[in-house]
Short mmCIF file of C-alpha atoms in Angstrom, two decimals:
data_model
loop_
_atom_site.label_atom_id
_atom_site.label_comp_id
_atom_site.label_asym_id
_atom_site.label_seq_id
_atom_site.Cartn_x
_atom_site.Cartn_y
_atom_site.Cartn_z
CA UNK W 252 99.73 160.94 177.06
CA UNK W 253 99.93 157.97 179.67
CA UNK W 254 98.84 154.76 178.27
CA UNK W 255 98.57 151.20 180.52
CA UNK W 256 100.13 148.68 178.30
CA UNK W 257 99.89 145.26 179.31
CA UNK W 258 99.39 146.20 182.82
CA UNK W 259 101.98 148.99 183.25
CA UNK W 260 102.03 152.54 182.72
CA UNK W 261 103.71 154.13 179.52
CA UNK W 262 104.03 157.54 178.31
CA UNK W 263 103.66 158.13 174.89
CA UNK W 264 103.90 161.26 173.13
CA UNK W 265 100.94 162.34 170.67
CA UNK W 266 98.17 160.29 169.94
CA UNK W 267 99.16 157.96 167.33
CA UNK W 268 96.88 155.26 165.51
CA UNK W 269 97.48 151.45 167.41
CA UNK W 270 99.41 151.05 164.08
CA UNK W 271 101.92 153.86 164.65
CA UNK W 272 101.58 152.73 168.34
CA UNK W 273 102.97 148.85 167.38
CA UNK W 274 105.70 150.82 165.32
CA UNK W 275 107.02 152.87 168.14
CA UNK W 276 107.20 149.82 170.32
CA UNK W 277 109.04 147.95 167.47
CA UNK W 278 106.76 144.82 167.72
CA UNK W 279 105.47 142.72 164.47
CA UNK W 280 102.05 143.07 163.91
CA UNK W 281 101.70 140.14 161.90
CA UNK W 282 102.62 138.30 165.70
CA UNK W 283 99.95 139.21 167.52
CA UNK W 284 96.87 140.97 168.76
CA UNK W 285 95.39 144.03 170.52
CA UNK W 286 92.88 145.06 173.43
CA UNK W 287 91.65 148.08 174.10
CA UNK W 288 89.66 148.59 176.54
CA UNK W 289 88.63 144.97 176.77
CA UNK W 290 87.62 145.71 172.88
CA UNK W 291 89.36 143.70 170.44
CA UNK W 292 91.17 146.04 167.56
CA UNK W 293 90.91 144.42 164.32
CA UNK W 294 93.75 143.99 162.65
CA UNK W 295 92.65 145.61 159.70
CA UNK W 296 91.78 149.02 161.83
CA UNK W 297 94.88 149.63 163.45
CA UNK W 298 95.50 152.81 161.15
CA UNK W 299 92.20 154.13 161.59
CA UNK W 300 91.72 153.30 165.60
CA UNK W 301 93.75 156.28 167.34
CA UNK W 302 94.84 155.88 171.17
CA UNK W 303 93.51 158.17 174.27
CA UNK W 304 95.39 159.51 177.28
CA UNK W 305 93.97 156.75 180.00
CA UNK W 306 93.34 153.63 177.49
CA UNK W 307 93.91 150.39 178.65
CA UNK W 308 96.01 148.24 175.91
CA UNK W 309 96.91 144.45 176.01
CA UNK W 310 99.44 143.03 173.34
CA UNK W 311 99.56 139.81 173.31
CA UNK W 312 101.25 136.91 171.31
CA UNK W 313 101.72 133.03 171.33
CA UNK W 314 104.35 130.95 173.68
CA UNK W 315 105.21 127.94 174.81
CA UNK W 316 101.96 125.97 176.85
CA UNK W 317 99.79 123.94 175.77
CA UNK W 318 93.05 125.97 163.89
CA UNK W 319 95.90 126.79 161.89
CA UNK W 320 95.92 126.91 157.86
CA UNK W 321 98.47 124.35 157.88
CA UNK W 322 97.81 121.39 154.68
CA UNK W 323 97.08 118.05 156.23
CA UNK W 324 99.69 115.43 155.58
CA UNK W 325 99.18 112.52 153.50
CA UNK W 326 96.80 109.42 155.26
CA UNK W 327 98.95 106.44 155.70
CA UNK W 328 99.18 103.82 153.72
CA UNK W 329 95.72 102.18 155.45
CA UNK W 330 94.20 105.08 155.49
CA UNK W 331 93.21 105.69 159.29
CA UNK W 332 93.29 109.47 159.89
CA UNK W 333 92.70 110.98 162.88
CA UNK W 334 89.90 113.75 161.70
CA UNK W 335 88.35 116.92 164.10
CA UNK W 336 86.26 119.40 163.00
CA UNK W 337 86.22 118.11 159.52
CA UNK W 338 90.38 117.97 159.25
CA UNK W 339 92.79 114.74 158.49
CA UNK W 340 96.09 114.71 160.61
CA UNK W 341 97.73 111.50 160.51
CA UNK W 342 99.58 111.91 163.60
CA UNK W 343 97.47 111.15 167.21
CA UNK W 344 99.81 112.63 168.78
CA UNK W 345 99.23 116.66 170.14
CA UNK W 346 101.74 118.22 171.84
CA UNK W 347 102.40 121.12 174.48
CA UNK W 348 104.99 123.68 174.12
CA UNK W 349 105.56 124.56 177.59
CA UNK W 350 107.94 124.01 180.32
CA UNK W 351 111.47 123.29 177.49
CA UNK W 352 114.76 124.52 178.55
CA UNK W 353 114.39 126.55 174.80
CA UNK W 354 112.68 127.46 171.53
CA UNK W 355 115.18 125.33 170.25
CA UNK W 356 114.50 121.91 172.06
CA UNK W 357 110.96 122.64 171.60
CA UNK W 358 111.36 122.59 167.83
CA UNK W 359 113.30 119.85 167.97
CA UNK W 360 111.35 117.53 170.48
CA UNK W 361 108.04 118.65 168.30
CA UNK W 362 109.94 116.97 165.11
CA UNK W 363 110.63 114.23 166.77
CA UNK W 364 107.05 113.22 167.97
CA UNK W 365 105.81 113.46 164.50
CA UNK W 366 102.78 116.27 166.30
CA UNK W 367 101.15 118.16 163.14
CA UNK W 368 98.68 119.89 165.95
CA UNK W 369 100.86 122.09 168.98
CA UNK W 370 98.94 123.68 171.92
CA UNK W 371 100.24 126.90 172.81
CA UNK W 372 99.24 129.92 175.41
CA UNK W 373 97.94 133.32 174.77
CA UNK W 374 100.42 135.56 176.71
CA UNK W 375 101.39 139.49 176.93
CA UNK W 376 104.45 140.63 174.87
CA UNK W 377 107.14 142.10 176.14
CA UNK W 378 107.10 145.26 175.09
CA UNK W 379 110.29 146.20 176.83
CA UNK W 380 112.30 143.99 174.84
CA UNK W 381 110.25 144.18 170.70
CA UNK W 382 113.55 141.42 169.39
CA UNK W 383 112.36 139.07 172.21
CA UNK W 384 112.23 135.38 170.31
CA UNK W 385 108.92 134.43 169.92
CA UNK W 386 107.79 130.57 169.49
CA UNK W 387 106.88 131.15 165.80
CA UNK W 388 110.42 132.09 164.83
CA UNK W 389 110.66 128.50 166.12
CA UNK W 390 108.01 126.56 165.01
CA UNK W 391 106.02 127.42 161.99
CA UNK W 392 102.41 127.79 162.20
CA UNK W 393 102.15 126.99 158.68
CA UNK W 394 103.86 123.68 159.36
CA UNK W 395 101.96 123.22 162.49
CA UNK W 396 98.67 123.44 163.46
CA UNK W 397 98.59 125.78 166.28
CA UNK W 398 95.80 125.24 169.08
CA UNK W 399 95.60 127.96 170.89
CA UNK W 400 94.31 126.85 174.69
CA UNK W 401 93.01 128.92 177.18
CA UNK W 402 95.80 127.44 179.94
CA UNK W 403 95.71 129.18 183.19
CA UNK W 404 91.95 130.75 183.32
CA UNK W 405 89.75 130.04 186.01
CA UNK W 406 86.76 131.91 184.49
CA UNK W 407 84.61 131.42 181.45
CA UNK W 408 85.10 135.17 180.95
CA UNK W 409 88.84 135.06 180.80
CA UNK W 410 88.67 132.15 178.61
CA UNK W 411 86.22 133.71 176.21
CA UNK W 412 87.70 136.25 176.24
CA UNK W 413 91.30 134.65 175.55
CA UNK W 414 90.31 132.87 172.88
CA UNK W 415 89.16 135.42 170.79
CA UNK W 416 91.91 137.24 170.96
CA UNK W 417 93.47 134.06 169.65
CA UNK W 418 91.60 134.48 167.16
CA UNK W 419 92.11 138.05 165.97
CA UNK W 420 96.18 137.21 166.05
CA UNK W 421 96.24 134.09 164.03
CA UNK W 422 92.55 133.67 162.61
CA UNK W 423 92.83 130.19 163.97
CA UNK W 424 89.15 129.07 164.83
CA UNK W 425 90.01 125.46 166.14
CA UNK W 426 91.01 126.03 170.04
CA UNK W 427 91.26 124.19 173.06
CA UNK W 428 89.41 125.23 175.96
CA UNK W 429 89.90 124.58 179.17
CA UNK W 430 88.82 126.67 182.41
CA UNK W 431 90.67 125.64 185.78
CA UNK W 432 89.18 125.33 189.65
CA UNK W 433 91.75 125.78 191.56
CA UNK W 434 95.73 126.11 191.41
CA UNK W 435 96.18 123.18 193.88
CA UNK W 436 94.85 120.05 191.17
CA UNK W 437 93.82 122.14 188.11
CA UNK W 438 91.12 120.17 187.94
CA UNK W 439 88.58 121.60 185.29
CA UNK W 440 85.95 123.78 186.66
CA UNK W 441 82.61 122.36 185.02
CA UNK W 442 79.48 124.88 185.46
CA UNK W 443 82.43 127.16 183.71
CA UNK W 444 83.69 125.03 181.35
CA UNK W 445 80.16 124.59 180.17
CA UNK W 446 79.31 128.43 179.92
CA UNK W 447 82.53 129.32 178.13
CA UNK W 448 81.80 126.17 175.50
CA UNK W 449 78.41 127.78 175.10
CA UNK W 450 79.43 131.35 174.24
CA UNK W 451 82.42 129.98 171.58
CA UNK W 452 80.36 127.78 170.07
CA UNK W 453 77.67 130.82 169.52
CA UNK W 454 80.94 132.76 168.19
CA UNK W 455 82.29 130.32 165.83
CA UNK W 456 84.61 128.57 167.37
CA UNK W 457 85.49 124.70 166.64
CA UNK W 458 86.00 123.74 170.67
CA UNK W 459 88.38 120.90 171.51
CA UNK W 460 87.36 120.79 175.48
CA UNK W 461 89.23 119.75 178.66
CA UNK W 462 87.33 118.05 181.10
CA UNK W 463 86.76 115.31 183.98
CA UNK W 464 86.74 111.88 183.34
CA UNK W 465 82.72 112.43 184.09
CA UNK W 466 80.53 110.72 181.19
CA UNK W 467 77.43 112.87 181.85
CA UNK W 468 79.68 116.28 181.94
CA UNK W 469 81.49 114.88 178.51
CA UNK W 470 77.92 114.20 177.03
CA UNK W 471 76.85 117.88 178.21
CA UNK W 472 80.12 119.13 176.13
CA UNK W 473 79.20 117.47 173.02
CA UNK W 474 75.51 118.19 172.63
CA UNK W 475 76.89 121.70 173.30
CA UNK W 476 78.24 121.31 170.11
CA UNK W 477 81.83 120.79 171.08
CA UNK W 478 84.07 119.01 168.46
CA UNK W 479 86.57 117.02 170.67
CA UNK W 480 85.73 115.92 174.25
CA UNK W 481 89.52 115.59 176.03
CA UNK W 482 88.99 113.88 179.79
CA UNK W 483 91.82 114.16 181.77
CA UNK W 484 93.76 110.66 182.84
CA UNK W 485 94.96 112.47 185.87
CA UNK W 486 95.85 115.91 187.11
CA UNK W 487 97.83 118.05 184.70
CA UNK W 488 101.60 117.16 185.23
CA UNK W 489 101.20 114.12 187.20
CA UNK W 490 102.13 111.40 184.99
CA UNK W 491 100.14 109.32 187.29
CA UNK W 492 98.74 107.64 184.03
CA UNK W 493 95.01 106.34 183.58
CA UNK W 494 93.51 106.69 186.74
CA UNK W 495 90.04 105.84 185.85
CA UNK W 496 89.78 103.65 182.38
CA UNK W 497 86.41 102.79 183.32
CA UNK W 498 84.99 106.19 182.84
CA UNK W 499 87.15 106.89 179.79
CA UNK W 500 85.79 104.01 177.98
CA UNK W 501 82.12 104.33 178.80
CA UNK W 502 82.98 108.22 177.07
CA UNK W 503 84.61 106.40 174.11
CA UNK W 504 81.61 104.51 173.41
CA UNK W 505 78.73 107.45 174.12
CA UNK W 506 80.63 110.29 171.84
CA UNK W 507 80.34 110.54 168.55
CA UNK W 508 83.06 113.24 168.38
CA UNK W 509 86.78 112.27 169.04
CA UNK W 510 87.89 111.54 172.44
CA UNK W 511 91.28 112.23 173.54
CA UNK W 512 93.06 112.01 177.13
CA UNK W 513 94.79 115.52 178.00
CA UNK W 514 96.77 115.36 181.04
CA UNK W 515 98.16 113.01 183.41
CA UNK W 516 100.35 110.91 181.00
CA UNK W 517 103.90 110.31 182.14
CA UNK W 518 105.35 106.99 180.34
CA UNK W 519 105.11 105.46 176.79
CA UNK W 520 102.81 102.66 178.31
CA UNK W 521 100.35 105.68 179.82
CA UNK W 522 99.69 106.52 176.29
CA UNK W 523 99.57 103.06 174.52
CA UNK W 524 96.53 102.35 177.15
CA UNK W 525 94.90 105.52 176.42
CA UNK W 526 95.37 104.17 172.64
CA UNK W 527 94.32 100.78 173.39
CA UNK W 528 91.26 102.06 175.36
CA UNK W 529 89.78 103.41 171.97
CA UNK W 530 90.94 107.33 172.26
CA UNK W 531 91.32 108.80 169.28
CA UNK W 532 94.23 110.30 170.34
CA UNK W 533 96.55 112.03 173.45
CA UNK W 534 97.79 115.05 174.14
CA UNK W 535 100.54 115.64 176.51
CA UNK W 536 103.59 117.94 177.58
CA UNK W 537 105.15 117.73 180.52
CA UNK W 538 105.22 113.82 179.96
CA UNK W 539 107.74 114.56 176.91
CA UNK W 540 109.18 117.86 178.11
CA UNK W 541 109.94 116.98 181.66
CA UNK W 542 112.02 113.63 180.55
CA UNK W 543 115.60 113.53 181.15
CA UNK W 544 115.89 113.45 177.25
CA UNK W 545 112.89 115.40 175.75
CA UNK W 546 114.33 114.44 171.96
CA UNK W 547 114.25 110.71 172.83
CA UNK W 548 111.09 110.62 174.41
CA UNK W 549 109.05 112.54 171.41
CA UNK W 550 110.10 109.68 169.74
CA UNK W 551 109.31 106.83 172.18
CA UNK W 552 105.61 108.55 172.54
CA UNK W 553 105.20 109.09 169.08
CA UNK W 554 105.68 105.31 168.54
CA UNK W 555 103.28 104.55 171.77
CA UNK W 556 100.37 106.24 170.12
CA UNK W 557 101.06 104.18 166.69
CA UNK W 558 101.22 100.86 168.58
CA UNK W 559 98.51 101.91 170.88
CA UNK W 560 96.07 102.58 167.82
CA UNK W 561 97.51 99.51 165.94
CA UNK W 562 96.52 97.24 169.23
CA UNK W 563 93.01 98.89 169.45
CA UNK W 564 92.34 98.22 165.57
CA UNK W 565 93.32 94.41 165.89
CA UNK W 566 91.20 93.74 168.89
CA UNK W 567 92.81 91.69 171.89
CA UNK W 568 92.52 88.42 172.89
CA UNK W 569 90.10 87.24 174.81
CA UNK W 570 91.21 87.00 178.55
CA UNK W 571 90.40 83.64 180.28
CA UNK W 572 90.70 82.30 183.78
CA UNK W 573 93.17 79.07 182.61
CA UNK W 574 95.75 78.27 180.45
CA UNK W 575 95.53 77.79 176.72
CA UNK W 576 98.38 75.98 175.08
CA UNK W 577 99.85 78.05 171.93
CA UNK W 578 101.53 74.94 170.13
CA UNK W 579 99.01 71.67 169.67
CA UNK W 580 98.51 68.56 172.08
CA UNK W 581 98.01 66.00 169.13
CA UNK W 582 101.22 64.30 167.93
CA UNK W 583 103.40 64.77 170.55
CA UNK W 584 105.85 62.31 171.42
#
């Protein structure tokens, strides 16, 4: 029987249930989910559902890119939690899992940001190679809460589509969607963004959205029903910064649903504005994982985002156009 498994042809002999089928490729099925013929197989069918000569399979599992079961940790001592979709984290700090040398200084770097929520991408499995490390051996979605994101789809139907099968490998509900234009700025397509919000929302989903730093688009996303609104600060992978804290403060003050900048951060100070600004929080990668010392700065972002929030809670100064003395004019010599 020939078989197309995750876009290549396989001979298999028999007809064996997707169970047996998952056994003979010597994959875990508690790591990750099946397709067939664009149908997702529940989990708890994979003895009964039997493969045919011509079906079309995809097995796919979780890696490295950017709503798990995973206990909240304790709020801080002055109780400020950051809270989505009815959840307390007390870190405001998400984190990628792309683009690390290794599963290894991924783990490490996410440690050392103090993260409790990790994006990560819906990919194929190799099925060539079944003892192929996978990023949960690594980093343990029931320490973490895993956010699956719907990173390099340029169509509401791919990102629908990716998101439940999310879904049926993890049961996580809380995602991150985000559906691309075009390969050159990865800017967020919005008449697709908007569909694919639509149709998760109708399926369940709690939908933590990438978008532009447009206020009427982020409006559009929460009446939707979306549970985060995340505007971009600049093109993914940038590190250009804030580019527009105008428009990211005027969404701050119209949503009643956390706002957090996703993408564009590259330094410490990129995220303490973002803090500063009012954003509930930041999400970044490439601004942690492409440093010269990942480790090092995890920890100098992680302490951003606390010093950011703490700023933002005290209030600033007022700015003024002259001088005001610190120390007082009356007695002095």
């Amino acid at each position: 029987m020939r078989l197309m498994i995750n876009g290549e042809p396989r001979e298999i002999d028999g007809t064996p249930s997707v169970a047996e089928l998952i056994g003979q490729l010597g994959l875990d099925v508690r790591k990750i989910a099946v397709e067939r013929n664009l149908e997702i197989v529940r989990r708890t069918e994979f003895d009964q559902v039997r493969v045919a000569d011509g079906d079309r399979l995809e097995i796919v599992h979780f890696i490295g890119g950017g709503s798990g079961a995973a206990a909240p940790q304790a709020a801080p001592a002055d109780d400020d939690p950051f809270t989505v979709a009815g959840r307390r984290f007390t870190s405001r700090l998400l984190v990628g899992t792309g683009k690390y040398k290794d599963f290894e200084e991924t783990a490490r770097a996410i440690e050392a940001s103090g993260a409790e929520i990790v994006t990560v991408a819906v990919r194929r499995v190799n099925v060539t190679d079944p003892n192929a490390p996978m990023l949960m051996d690594y980093v343990d979605p029931k320490r973490y809460v895993y956010l699956p994101n719907t990173a390099g789809c340029f169509t509401a139907d791919d990102a629908v589509r990716t998101l439940r099968l999310a879904r049926e490998a993890g049961g996580w509900n809380l995602v991150k969607l985000e559906v691309l234009g075009d390969q050159k700025t990865l800017y967020p397509d919005v008449t697709e963004t908007l569909k694919a919000a639509e149709a998760l929302i109708r399926d369940g989903f709690d939908v933590m959205v990438y978008t532009s730093d447009d206020p009427i688009v982020a409006k559009r996303l929460e009446d939707l029903g979306c549970c985060a609104i995340m505007p971009l600060a600049a093109p993914i992978g940038s590190g250009l910064g804030i580019q527009n804290p105008v428009n990211i403060r005027i969404i701050i003050e119209q949503s009643s649903v956390p706002v957090l900048v996703d993408a564009g951060v590259g330094t410490p100070s990129d995220a303490a504005v973002a803090m500063e600004l009012g954003c509930d929080g930041v999400l970044m990668n490439t601004a942690i994982a492409g440093a010269r010392d990942p480790i090092l700065m995890a920890r100098a972002m992680k302490a951003a985002i606390e010093a950011g929030r703490l700023g933002y809670r005290a209030g600033r100064m007022p700015r003024k156009f002259y001088a005001d003395p610190s120390s007082p004019l009356a007695g002095l010599i």
